[in-house]
Coordinates of C-alpha atoms in Angstrom, one line a residue:
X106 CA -8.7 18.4 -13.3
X107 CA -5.3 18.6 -12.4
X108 CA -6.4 17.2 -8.8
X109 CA -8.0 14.5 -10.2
X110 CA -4.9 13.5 -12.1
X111 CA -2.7 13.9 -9.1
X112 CA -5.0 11.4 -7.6
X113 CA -5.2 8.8 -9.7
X114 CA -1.5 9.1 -10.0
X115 CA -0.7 8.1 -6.4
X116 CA -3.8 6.0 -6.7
X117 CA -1.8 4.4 -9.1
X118 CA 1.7 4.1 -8.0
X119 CA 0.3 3.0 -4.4
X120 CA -0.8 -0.1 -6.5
X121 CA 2.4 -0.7 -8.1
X122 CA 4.0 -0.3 -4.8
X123 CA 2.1 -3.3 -3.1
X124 CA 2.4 -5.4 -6.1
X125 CA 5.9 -5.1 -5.8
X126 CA 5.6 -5.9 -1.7
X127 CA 3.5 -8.9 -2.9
X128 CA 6.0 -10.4 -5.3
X129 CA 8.9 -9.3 -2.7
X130 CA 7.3 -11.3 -0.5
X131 CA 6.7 -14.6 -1.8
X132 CA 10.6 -15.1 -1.7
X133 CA 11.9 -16.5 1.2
X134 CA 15.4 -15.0 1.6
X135 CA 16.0 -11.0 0.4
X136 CA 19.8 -12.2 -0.2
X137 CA 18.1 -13.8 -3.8
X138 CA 18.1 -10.5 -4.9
X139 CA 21.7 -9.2 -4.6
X140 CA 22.5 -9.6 -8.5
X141 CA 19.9 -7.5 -9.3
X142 CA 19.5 -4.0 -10.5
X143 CA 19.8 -1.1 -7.9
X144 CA 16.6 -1.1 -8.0
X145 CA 16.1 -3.6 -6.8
X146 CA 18.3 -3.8 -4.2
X147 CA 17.0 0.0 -2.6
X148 CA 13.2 -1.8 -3.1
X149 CA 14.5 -4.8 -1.2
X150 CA 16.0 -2.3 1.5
X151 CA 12.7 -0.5 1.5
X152 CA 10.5 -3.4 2.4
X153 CA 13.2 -4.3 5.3
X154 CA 13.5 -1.4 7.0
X155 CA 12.3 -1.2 10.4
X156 CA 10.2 2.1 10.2
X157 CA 8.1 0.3 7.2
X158 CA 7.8 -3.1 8.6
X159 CA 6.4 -1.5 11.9
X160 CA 3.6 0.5 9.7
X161 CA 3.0 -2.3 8.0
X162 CA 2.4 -4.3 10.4
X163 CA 0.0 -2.2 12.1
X164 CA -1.9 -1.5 8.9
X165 CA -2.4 -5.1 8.5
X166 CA -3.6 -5.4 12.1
X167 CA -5.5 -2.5 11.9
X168 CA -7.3 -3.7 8.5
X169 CA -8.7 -7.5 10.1
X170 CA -10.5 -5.2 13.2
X171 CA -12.2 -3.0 10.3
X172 CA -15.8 -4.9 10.4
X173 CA -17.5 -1.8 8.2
X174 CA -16.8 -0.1 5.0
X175 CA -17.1 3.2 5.4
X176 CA -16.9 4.3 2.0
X177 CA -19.0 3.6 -1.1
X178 CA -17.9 4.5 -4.0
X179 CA -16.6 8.3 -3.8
X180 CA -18.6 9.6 -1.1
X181 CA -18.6 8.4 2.8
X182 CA -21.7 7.1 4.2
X183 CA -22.3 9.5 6.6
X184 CA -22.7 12.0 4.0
X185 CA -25.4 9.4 1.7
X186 CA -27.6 9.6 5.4
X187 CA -27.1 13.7 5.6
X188 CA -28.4 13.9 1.7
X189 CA -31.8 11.8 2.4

């Protein structure tokens, strides 16, 4: 149970986490955000430094090569073809 939890939980804040890279995104210059909360400002620093912009990056490339899911639902395909 409490594994579950624990993934549904970074399932969850992964989400909220690329929401917030979405909306920080659609704003052309990071300096619109220097009146804001700390929060704010550590997010804004988060999204511009160069070890994340890197990995995002590749993620994104990495993501348009993918031509096959290799998941459905919980369980990989691989393991569907073992089972029949």
């Amino acid at each position: 149970m409490l594994a579950y939890v624990n993934k549904l939980f970074t399932k969850r804040y992964k989400q909220w986490k690329n929401n917030l890279h979405q909306y920080f995104e659609t704003f052309d210059d990071p300096q619109e955000f220097k009146d804001r909360e700390d929060n704010w400002a550590w997010l804004c620093s988060h999204f511009q430094e160069l070890g994340y912009v890197k990995k995002a990056k590749a993620n994104k490339s990495n993501r348009e090569k993918m031509n096959l899911l290799h998941y459905s639902g919980l369980r990989p395909f691989s393991y569907r073809m073992e089972a029949q």
